[in-house]
Short mmCIF file of C-alpha atoms in Angstrom, two decimals:
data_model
loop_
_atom_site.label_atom_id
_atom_site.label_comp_id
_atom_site.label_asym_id
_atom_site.label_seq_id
_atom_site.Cartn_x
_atom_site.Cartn_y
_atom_site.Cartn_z
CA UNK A 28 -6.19 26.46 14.19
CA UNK A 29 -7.17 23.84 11.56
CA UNK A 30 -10.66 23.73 12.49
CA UNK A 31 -13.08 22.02 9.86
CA UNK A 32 -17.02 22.22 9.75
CA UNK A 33 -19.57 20.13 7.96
CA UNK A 34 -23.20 21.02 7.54
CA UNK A 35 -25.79 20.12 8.65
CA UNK A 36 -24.67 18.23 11.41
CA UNK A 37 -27.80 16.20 11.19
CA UNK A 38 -30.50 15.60 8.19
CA UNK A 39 -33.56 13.69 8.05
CA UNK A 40 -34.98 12.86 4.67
CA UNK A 41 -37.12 10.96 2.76
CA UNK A 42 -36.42 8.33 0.91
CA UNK A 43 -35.56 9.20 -2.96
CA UNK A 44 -34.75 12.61 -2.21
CA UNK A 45 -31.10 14.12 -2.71
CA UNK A 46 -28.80 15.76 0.25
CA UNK A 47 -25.86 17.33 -0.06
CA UNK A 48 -22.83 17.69 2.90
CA UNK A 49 -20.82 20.16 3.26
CA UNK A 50 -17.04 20.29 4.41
CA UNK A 51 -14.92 23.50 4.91
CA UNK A 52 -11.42 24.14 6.19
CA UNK A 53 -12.24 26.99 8.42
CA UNK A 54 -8.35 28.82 8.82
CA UNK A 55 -6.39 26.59 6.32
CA UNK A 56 -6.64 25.95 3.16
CA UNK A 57 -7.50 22.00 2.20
CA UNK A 58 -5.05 20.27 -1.16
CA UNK A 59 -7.19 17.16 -0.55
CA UNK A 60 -10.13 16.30 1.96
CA UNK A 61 -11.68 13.03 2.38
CA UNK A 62 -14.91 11.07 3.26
CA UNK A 63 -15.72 8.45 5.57
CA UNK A 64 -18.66 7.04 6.54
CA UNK A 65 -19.06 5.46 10.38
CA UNK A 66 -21.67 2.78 10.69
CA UNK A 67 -23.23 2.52 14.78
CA UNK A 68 -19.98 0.79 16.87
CA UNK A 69 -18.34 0.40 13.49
CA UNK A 70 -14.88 2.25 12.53
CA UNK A 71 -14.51 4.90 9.82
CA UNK A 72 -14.65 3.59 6.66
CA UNK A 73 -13.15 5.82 4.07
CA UNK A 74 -15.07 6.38 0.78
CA UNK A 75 -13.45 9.17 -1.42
CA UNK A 76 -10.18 11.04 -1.54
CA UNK A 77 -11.47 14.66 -3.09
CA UNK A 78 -8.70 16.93 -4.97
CA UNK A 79 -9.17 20.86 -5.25
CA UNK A 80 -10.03 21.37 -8.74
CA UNK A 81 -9.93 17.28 -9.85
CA UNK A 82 -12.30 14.70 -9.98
CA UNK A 83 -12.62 12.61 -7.04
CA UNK A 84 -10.97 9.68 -6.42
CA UNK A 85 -13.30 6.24 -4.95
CA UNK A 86 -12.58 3.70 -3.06
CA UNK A 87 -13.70 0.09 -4.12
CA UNK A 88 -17.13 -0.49 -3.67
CA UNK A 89 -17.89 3.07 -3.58
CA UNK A 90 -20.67 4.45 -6.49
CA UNK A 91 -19.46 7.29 -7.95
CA UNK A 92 -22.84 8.16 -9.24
CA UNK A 93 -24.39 7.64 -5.94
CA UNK A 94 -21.94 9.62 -4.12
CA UNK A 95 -21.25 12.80 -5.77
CA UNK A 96 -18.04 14.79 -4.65
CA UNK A 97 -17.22 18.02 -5.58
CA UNK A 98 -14.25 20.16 -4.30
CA UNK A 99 -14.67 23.37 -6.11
CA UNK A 100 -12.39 25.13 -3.45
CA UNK A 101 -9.55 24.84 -1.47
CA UNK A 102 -11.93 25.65 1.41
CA UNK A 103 -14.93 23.72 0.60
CA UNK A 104 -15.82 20.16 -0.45
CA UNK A 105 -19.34 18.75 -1.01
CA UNK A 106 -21.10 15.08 -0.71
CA UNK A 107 -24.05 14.66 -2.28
CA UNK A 108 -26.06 11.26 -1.44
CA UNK A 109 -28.16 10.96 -4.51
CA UNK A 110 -31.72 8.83 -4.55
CA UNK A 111 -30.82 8.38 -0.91
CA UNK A 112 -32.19 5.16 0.58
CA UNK A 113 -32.70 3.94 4.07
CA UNK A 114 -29.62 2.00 3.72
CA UNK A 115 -27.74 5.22 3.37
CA UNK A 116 -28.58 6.12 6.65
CA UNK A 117 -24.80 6.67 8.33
CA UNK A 118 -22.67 9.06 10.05
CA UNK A 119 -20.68 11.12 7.46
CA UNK A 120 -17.35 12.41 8.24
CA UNK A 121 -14.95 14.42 5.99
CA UNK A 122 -11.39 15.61 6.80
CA UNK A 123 -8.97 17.95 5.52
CA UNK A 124 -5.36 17.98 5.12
CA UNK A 125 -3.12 21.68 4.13
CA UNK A 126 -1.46 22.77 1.60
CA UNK A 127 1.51 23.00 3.70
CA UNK A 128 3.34 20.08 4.78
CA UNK A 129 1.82 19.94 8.49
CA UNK A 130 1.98 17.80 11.02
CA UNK A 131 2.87 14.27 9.93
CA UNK A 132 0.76 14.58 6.96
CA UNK A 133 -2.34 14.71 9.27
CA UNK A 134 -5.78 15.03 8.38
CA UNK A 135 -8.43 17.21 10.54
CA UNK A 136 -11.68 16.13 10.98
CA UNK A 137 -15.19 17.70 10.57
CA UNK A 138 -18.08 17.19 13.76
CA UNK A 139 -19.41 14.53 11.03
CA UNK A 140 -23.06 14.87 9.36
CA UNK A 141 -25.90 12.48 10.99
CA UNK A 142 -28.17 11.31 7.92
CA UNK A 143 -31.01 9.31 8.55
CA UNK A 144 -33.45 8.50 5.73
CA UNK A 145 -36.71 7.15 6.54
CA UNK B 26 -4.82 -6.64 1.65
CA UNK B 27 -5.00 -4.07 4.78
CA UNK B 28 -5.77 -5.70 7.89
CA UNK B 29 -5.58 -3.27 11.18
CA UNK B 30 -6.36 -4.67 14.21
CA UNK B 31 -7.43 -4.17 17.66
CA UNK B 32 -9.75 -5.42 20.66
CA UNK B 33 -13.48 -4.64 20.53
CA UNK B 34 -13.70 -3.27 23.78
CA UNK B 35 -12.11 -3.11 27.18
CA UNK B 36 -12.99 -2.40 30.52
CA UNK B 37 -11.01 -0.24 33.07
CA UNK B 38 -10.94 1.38 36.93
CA UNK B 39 -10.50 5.12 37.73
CA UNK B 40 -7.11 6.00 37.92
CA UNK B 41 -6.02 2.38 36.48
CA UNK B 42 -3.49 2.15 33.32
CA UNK B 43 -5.00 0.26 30.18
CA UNK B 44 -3.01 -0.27 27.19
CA UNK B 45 -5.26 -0.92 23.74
CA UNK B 46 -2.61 -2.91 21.31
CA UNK B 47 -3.03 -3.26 17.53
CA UNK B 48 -1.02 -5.06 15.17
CA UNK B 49 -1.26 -4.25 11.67
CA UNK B 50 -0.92 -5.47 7.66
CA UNK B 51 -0.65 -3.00 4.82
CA UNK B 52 0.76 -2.11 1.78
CA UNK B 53 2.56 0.72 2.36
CA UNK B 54 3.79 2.31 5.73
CA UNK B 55 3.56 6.16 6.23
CA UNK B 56 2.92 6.50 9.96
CA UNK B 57 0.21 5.50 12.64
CA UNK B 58 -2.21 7.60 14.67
CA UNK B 59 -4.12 6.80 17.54
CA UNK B 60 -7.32 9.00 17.70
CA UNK B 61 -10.33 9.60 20.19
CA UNK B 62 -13.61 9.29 19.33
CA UNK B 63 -16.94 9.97 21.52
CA UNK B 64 -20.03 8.70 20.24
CA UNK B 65 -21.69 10.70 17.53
CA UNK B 66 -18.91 13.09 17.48
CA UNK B 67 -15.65 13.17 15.11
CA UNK B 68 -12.36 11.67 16.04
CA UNK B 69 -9.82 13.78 17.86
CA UNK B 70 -5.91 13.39 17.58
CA UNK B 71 -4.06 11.76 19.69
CA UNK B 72 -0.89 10.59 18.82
CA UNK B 73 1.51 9.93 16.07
CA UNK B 74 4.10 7.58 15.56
CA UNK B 75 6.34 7.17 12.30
CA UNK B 76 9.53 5.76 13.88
CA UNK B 77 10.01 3.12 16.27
CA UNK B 78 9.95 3.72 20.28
CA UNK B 79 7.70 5.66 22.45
CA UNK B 80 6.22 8.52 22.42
CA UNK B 81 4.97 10.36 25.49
CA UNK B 82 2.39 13.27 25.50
CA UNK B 83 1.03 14.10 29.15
CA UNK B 84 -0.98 11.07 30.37
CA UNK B 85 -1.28 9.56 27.00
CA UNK B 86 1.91 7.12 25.35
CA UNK B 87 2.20 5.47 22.39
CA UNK B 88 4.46 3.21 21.28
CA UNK B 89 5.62 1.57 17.38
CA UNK B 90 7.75 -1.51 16.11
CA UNK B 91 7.94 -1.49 12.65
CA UNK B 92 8.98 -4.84 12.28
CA UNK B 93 6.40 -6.14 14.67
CA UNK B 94 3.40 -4.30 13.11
CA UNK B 95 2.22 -3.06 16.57
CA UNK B 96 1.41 -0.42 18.07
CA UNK B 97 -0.21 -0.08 21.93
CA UNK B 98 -1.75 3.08 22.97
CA UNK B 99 -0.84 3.74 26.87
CA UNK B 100 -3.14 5.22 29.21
CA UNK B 101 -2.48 6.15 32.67
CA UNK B 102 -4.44 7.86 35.80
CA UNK B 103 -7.25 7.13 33.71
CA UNK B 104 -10.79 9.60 34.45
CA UNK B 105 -14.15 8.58 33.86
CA UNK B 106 -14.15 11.34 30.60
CA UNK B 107 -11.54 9.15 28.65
CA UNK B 108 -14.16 6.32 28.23
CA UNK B 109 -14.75 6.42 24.30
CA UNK B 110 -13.65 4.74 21.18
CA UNK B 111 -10.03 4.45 20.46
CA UNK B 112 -9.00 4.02 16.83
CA UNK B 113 -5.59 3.18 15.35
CA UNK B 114 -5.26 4.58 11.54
CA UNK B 115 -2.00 3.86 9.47
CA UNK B 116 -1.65 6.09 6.93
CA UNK B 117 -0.63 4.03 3.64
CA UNK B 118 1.85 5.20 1.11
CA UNK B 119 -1.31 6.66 -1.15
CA UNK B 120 -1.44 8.70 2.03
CA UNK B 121 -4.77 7.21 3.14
CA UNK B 122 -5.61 6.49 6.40
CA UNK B 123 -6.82 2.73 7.05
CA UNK B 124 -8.81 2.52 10.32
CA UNK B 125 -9.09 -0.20 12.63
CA UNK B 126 -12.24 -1.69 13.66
CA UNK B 127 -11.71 0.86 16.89
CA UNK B 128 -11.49 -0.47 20.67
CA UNK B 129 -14.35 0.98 23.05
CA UNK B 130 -12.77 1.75 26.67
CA UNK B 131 -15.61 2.29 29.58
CA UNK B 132 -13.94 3.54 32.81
CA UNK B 133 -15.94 2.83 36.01
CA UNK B 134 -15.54 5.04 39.13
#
């Protein structure tokens, strides 16, 4: 159990054009999921807590306007890089956490989303 | 201000022991997890710890002190499959998880 996928698991764009991730909670249903991003050899750096049914919440430094969230569901959660840039270019992970209280408040992560904008 | 951290890499033998540490500063305690990570693939779970002492789980320990602010991830009869990334993540009060700058392990044969 508490499987979570993200698609596509890798996008190529151009630069200027919009792409949206998504994140669902496969056999549990998600209160809150998050996103990180992962620079090459870098750690997870986490950009956005996302509430079912709330607006996002953004950590400093983040651009809200530049990274849209939206968690319509308790199942699904969505990242939209807008105007994407070749700077955006990162590995994009999201994780989910239950409604329940399971273990040790942990958080299950999605395969992660490849973007590369050229 | 959060400050997590632990050695950039580290090298070990088949069927060795290697113990990654990390020390931590944050504002707010809720637990730390050790995770796996493979390149270009998400991190896995590997351990928890929320209270102080050791915690064993097949060939993989890890160990807490609270007062310290250190952890050490333990592990033994290592393979050639468990070279990766190893990150430490304490989960803050806000129930956030602050990563650490991750510690790369390559096992040679």
């Amino acid at each position: 159990g508490a499987v979570v996928s993200q698609h596509p698991s890798r996008v190529i764009c151009k630069s200027g054009t919009s792409v949206k991730i998504e994140c669902r909670s496969l056999d549990f249903q998600a209160t809150t999921m998050f996103w990180y991003r992962q620079f090459p050899k870098k750690s997870l750096m986490l950009m956005a807590t996302s509430n079912e049914g709330s607006k996002a919440t953004y950590e400093q430094g983040v651009e809200k306007d530049k990274f849209l969230i939206n968690h319509a569901s308790l199942t699904l959660s969505t990242l939209t890089v807008t105007s994407a840039h070749p700077e955006d270019s990162s590995f994009y992970i999201c994780s989910a956490r239950g409604v329940e209280d399971r273990l040790y408040n942990e958080q299950f992560f999605g395969p992660g989303t490849r973007l590369t904008v050229l | 201000g959060q400050n997590i951290d632990q050695p950039t890499e580290m090298t070990a033998t088949e069927g060795a022991i290697v113990q990654i540490n990390c020390t931590y500063q944050t504002s707010g305690f809720n637990g730390l997890f050790w995770y796996q990570q493979h390149a270009g693939e998400a991190p896995t779970f590997l351990s928890y710890n929320v209270l102080d002492g050791l915690e064993e789980k097949g060939r993989f320990s890890s160990f807490l002190s609270r007062s310290k602010g250190y952890s050490y991830l333990l592990l033994k009869e290592l393979q050639m499959k468990d070279s990766a990334s190893y990150l430490c993540a304490v989960c803050s009060l806000a129930d956030k998880l602050i990563f650490g700058t991750g510690t790369r392990l390559q096992v040679f044969p």
